[in-house]
Structure formats: C-alpha cells, structure tokens
Amino acid sequence: MSDFATKKQKPSAKEYLEASLDQVVERLNNNPNGHKSEEALIQAVITVRAAKINERLSHRLNWLTGMLVLATICLVAVPFIAPSIEKKQIEAQISSQATLIESQNAKLEQLAQTISKLAQEQGTLAAEVEKHNKALQPTAQPLARPGGG
C-alpha cells in the first residue's frame, strides 16, 4: 500500500491519525518493528478512530432525530391548523357573499322606489289624459231626430 505500513521507524501520533484505516491495520498485521508497544498503540488508534466515527454518527443521529421530531410536530399540528385556515377562507367567502347580497338588496330597493314613482307618475298622467279627454268631448247634447227615432 504505502510506506506507512512498512516504515521501520515508529510513526508519530499525527501520522497514525492521518493514515487511512487500511494502512493502520496493515501496519498492525506487518508489525515491521516487532514491538508489542506499537501493537497496543495501533489498537488504541483504531479505538480512537472508532470513537470518532461513533461520535460523528451520534451527532448525525441526533440531528436526524431532531428532524424527525420537527416532522412529527408538523404532522400533528397540521390537522389543527388546516381547519382554521379553511374556516377563515369560508368566512371570507361568506363575508363577500353577504356584501354582494347587501348591494343587490340596495339596488332592488332603488328599483322598487323608481317603480313606485313611475306608477305615481303614470296615475298622474292617466288623470291628466282623462281630464283632457273630457275637455275634448262635446258639451252639447245631440238633437233628437225628426221622425221619432
């Protein structure tokens, strides 16, 4: 693999931590120096790496758990929020319909007043026409016809 696994000098702790896990395991298997102390160090490095991986995974798991909690809260809250939003929309529609009905009622009232005025004017005009018709009728009685008829 690399010279790390076969290096005769004992690597520094930094080199151990920077080396890939495969290189560290290969060095443990090769044990180029034949030192038991290095074997314990390599096992400690592997343990530290496993702890770091576990820590990273724990943080990720905590984050994902938090996201799951938020999603669950949203799922629980939506049924309570959605009806109120729908209710507000329905109330707004009812309000606009009520306003429309009121304006139509006002127009109907105006039309009723106009019809009433027109009916009064028609009555007045009919009376005037009657008056003029009477004025145009001859006032003299027709003469009786000779011969009795």
PDB file of C-alpha atoms in Angstrom:
ATOM      1  CA  MET A   1       0.000   0.000   0.000  1.00  0.00           C
ATOM      2  CA  SER A   2       2.220   2.788   1.214  1.00  0.00           C
ATOM      3  CA  ASP A   3       5.396   3.292   3.122  1.00  0.00           C
ATOM      4  CA  PHE A   4       3.377   3.954   6.319  1.00  0.00           C
ATOM      5  CA  ALA A   5       2.554   0.271   6.683  1.00  0.00           C
ATOM      6  CA  THR A   6       6.189  -0.803   6.146  1.00  0.00           C
ATOM      7  CA  LYS A   7       8.036   2.113   7.739  1.00  0.00           C
ATOM      8  CA  LYS A   8      10.775   0.875  10.108  1.00  0.00           C
ATOM      9  CA  GLN A   9      10.671   3.945  12.372  1.00  0.00           C
ATOM     10  CA  LYS A  10       7.793   4.325  14.739  1.00  0.00           C
ATOM     11  CA  PRO A  11       5.330   6.864  13.187  1.00  0.00           C
ATOM     12  CA  SER A  12       4.145   9.845  15.172  1.00  0.00           C
ATOM     13  CA  ALA A  13       0.639  10.016  16.589  1.00  0.00           C
ATOM     14  CA  LYS A  14      -0.241  12.543  13.902  1.00  0.00           C
ATOM     15  CA  GLU A  15       0.881  10.116  11.186  1.00  0.00           C
ATOM     16  CA  TYR A  16      -1.230   7.394  12.764  1.00  0.00           C
ATOM     17  CA  LEU A  17      -4.290   9.614  12.801  1.00  0.00           C
ATOM     18  CA  GLU A  18      -3.742  10.873   9.248  1.00  0.00           C
ATOM     19  CA  ALA A  19      -3.179   7.405   7.777  1.00  0.00           C
ATOM     20  CA  SER A  20      -6.144   5.514   6.393  1.00  0.00           C
ATOM     21  CA  LEU A  21      -7.645   2.756   8.459  1.00  0.00           C
ATOM     22  CA  ASP A  22      -6.448   0.180   5.920  1.00  0.00           C
ATOM     23  CA  GLN A  23      -2.854   1.437   6.292  1.00  0.00           C
ATOM     24  CA  VAL A  24      -3.063   1.270  10.095  1.00  0.00           C
ATOM     25  CA  VAL A  25      -4.474  -2.281  10.004  1.00  0.00           C
ATOM     26  CA  GLU A  26      -1.789  -3.328   7.507  1.00  0.00           C
ATOM     27  CA  ARG A  27       0.889  -1.885   9.780  1.00  0.00           C
ATOM     28  CA  LEU A  28      -0.619  -3.832  12.688  1.00  0.00           C
ATOM     29  CA  ASN A  29      -0.533  -7.034  10.633  1.00  0.00           C
ATOM     30  CA  ASN A  30       3.001  -6.438   9.299  1.00  0.00           C
ATOM     31  CA  ASN A  31       4.449  -5.097  12.574  1.00  0.00           C
ATOM     32  CA  PRO A  32       7.666  -4.059  10.835  1.00  0.00           C
ATOM     33  CA  ASN A  33       9.439  -3.193  14.107  1.00  0.00           C
ATOM     34  CA  GLY A  34       8.181  -6.205  16.003  1.00  0.00           C
ATOM     35  CA  HIS A  35       7.313  -4.070  19.017  1.00  0.00           C
ATOM     36  CA  LYS A  36       4.439  -5.092  21.221  1.00  0.00           C
ATOM     37  CA  SER A  37       4.096  -1.478  22.381  1.00  0.00           C
ATOM     38  CA  GLU A  38       3.359  -0.370  18.822  1.00  0.00           C
ATOM     39  CA  GLU A  39       0.693  -3.040  18.565  1.00  0.00           C
ATOM     40  CA  ALA A  40      -1.023  -1.578  21.634  1.00  0.00           C
ATOM     41  CA  LEU A  41      -0.661   1.906  20.151  1.00  0.00           C
ATOM     42  CA  ILE A  42      -2.186   0.795  16.854  1.00  0.00           C
ATOM     43  CA  GLN A  43      -5.088  -0.799  18.676  1.00  0.00           C
ATOM     44  CA  ALA A  44      -5.531   2.431  20.651  1.00  0.00           C
ATOM     45  CA  VAL A  45      -5.512   4.418  17.377  1.00  0.00           C
ATOM     46  CA  ILE A  46      -8.156   2.108  15.943  1.00  0.00           C
ATOM     47  CA  THR A  47     -10.207   2.529  19.127  1.00  0.00           C
ATOM     48  CA  VAL A  48      -9.865   6.324  18.903  1.00  0.00           C
ATOM     49  CA  ARG A  49     -10.920   6.274  15.256  1.00  0.00           C
ATOM     50  CA  ALA A  50     -13.915   4.107  16.100  1.00  0.00           C
ATOM     51  CA  ALA A  51     -14.813   6.545  18.884  1.00  0.00           C
ATOM     52  CA  LYS A  52     -14.568   9.478  16.445  1.00  0.00           C
ATOM     53  CA  ILE A  53     -16.736   7.652  13.928  1.00  0.00           C
ATOM     54  CA  ASN A  54     -19.236   6.841  16.679  1.00  0.00           C
ATOM     55  CA  GLU A  55     -19.220  10.477  17.777  1.00  0.00           C
ATOM     56  CA  ARG A  56     -19.867  11.662  14.224  1.00  0.00           C
ATOM     57  CA  LEU A  57     -22.616   9.119  13.799  1.00  0.00           C
ATOM     58  CA  SER A  58     -24.125  10.101  17.157  1.00  0.00           C
ATOM     59  CA  HIS A  59     -24.201  13.758  16.105  1.00  0.00           C
ATOM     60  CA  ARG A  60     -25.789  12.791  12.808  1.00  0.00           C
ATOM     61  CA  LEU A  61     -28.292  10.546  14.574  1.00  0.00           C
ATOM     62  CA  ASN A  62     -29.157  13.369  16.987  1.00  0.00           C
ATOM     63  CA  TRP A  63     -29.646  15.752  14.069  1.00  0.00           C
ATOM     64  CA  LEU A  64     -31.838  13.263  12.216  1.00  0.00           C
ATOM     65  CA  THR A  65     -33.812  12.601  15.407  1.00  0.00           C
ATOM     66  CA  GLY A  66     -34.368  16.355  15.739  1.00  0.00           C
ATOM     67  CA  MET A  67     -35.600  16.484  12.151  1.00  0.00           C
ATOM     68  CA  LEU A  68     -37.913  13.552  12.866  1.00  0.00           C
ATOM     69  CA  VAL A  69     -39.269  15.364  15.932  1.00  0.00           C
ATOM     70  CA  LEU A  70     -39.922  18.501  13.876  1.00  0.00           C
ATOM     71  CA  ALA A  71     -41.615  16.471  11.150  1.00  0.00           C
ATOM     72  CA  THR A  72     -43.769  14.719  13.730  1.00  0.00           C
ATOM     73  CA  ILE A  73     -44.748  18.042  15.297  1.00  0.00           C
ATOM     74  CA  CYS A  74     -45.700  19.341  11.858  1.00  0.00           C
ATOM     75  CA  LEU A  75     -47.772  16.238  11.168  1.00  0.00           C
ATOM     76  CA  VAL A  76     -49.560  16.637  14.471  1.00  0.00           C
ATOM     77  CA  ALA A  77     -50.076  20.394  14.103  1.00  0.00           C
ATOM     78  CA  VAL A  78     -51.340  20.434  10.508  1.00  0.00           C
ATOM     79  CA  PRO A  79     -54.753  18.902  11.250  1.00  0.00           C
ATOM     80  CA  PHE A  80     -55.347  21.626  13.836  1.00  0.00           C
ATOM     81  CA  ILE A  81     -54.079  24.473  11.649  1.00  0.00           C
ATOM     82  CA  ALA A  82     -55.645  23.414   8.340  1.00  0.00           C
ATOM     83  CA  PRO A  83     -59.284  23.587   9.509  1.00  0.00           C
ATOM     84  CA  SER A  84     -58.756  27.076  10.911  1.00  0.00           C
ATOM     85  CA  ILE A  85     -57.250  28.230   7.606  1.00  0.00           C
ATOM     86  CA  GLU A  86     -60.127  26.619   5.734  1.00  0.00           C
ATOM     87  CA  LYS A  87     -62.590  28.196   8.171  1.00  0.00           C
ATOM     88  CA  LYS A  88     -61.080  31.643   7.563  1.00  0.00           C
ATOM     89  CA  GLN A  89     -61.367  31.153   3.801  1.00  0.00           C
ATOM     90  CA  ILE A  90     -65.001  30.111   4.132  1.00  0.00           C
ATOM     91  CA  GLU A  91     -65.720  33.084   6.416  1.00  0.00           C
ATOM     92  CA  ALA A  92     -64.113  35.413   3.869  1.00  0.00           C
ATOM     93  CA  GLN A  93     -66.269  33.930   1.099  1.00  0.00           C
ATOM     94  CA  ILE A  94     -69.401  34.263   3.249  1.00  0.00           C
ATOM     95  CA  SER A  95     -68.497  37.859   4.031  1.00  0.00           C
ATOM     96  CA  SER A  96     -68.021  38.701   0.357  1.00  0.00           C
ATOM     97  CA  GLN A  97     -71.326  36.985  -0.480  1.00  0.00           C
ATOM     98  CA  ALA A  98     -73.078  38.950   2.286  1.00  0.00           C
ATOM     99  CA  THR A  99     -71.647  42.199   0.901  1.00  0.00           C
ATOM    100  CA  LEU A 100     -72.818  41.257  -2.585  1.00  0.00           C
ATOM    101  CA  ILE A 101     -76.310  40.411  -1.274  1.00  0.00           C
ATOM    102  CA  GLU A 102     -76.492  43.747   0.571  1.00  0.00           C
ATOM    103  CA  SER A 103     -75.543  45.679  -2.556  1.00  0.00           C
ATOM    104  CA  GLN A 104     -78.128  43.735  -4.590  1.00  0.00           C
ATOM    105  CA  ASN A 105     -80.780  44.449  -1.936  1.00  0.00           C
ATOM    106  CA  ALA A 106     -79.917  48.155  -2.113  1.00  0.00           C
ATOM    107  CA  LYS A 107     -80.300  48.073  -5.914  1.00  0.00           C
ATOM    108  CA  LEU A 108     -83.633  46.265  -5.555  1.00  0.00           C
ATOM    109  CA  GLU A 109     -84.826  48.928  -3.095  1.00  0.00           C
ATOM    110  CA  GLN A 110     -83.843  51.667  -5.544  1.00  0.00           C
ATOM    111  CA  LEU A 111     -85.652  49.872  -8.351  1.00  0.00           C
ATOM    112  CA  ALA A 112     -88.757  49.459  -6.159  1.00  0.00           C
ATOM    113  CA  GLN A 113     -88.711  53.197  -5.381  1.00  0.00           C
ATOM    114  CA  THR A 114     -88.284  54.004  -9.073  1.00  0.00           C
ATOM    115  CA  ILE A 115     -91.204  51.704  -9.975  1.00  0.00           C
ATOM    116  CA  SER A 116     -93.324  53.333  -7.271  1.00  0.00           C
ATOM    117  CA  LYS A 117     -92.531  56.816  -8.609  1.00  0.00           C
ATOM    118  CA  LEU A 118     -93.253  55.675 -12.167  1.00  0.00           C
ATOM    119  CA  ALA A 119     -96.589  54.207 -11.043  1.00  0.00           C
ATOM    120  CA  GLN A 120     -97.488  57.514  -9.345  1.00  0.00           C
ATOM    121  CA  GLU A 121     -96.483  59.464 -12.436  1.00  0.00           C
ATOM    122  CA  GLN A 122     -98.475  57.052 -14.606  1.00  0.00           C
ATOM    123  CA  GLY A 123    -101.505  57.638 -12.360  1.00  0.00           C
ATOM    124  CA  THR A 124    -100.999  61.390 -12.610  1.00  0.00           C
ATOM    125  CA  LEU A 125    -100.640  61.187 -16.390  1.00  0.00           C
ATOM    126  CA  ALA A 126    -103.741  58.981 -16.653  1.00  0.00           C
ATOM    127  CA  ALA A 127    -105.699  61.538 -14.636  1.00  0.00           C
ATOM    128  CA  GLU A 128    -104.476  64.357 -16.883  1.00  0.00           C
ATOM    129  CA  VAL A 129    -105.321  62.352 -20.029  1.00  0.00           C
ATOM    130  CA  GLU A 130    -108.796  61.701 -18.618  1.00  0.00           C
ATOM    131  CA  LYS A 131    -109.166  65.390 -17.854  1.00  0.00           C
ATOM    132  CA  HIS A 132    -108.065  66.364 -21.364  1.00  0.00           C
ATOM    133  CA  ASN A 133    -110.331  63.723 -22.914  1.00  0.00           C
ATOM    134  CA  LYS A 134    -113.291  65.135 -21.012  1.00  0.00           C
ATOM    135  CA  ALA A 135    -112.364  68.611 -22.140  1.00  0.00           C
ATOM    136  CA  LEU A 136    -112.336  67.469 -25.751  1.00  0.00           C
ATOM    137  CA  GLN A 137    -115.784  65.837 -25.598  1.00  0.00           C
ATOM    138  CA  PRO A 138    -118.629  67.938 -26.971  1.00  0.00           C
ATOM    139  CA  THR A 139    -120.699  69.527 -24.290  1.00  0.00           C
ATOM    140  CA  ALA A 140    -123.947  69.802 -26.311  1.00  0.00           C
ATOM    141  CA  GLN A 141    -126.486  67.030 -26.329  1.00  0.00           C
ATOM    142  CA  PRO A 142    -127.237  65.524 -29.692  1.00  0.00           C
ATOM    143  CA  LEU A 143    -130.533  66.746 -31.176  1.00  0.00           C
ATOM    144  CA  ALA A 144    -133.432  64.444 -31.485  1.00  0.00           C
ATOM    145  CA  ARG A 145    -134.076  63.270 -34.954  1.00  0.00           C
ATOM    146  CA  PRO A 146    -137.316  64.038 -36.641  1.00  0.00           C
ATOM    147  CA  GLY A 147    -139.371  61.038 -37.151  1.00  0.00           C
ATOM    148  CA  GLY A 148    -139.082  59.683 -33.688  1.00  0.00           C
ATOM    149  CA  GLY A 149    -136.154  57.885 -33.755  1.00  0.00           C
TER     150      GLY A 149
END
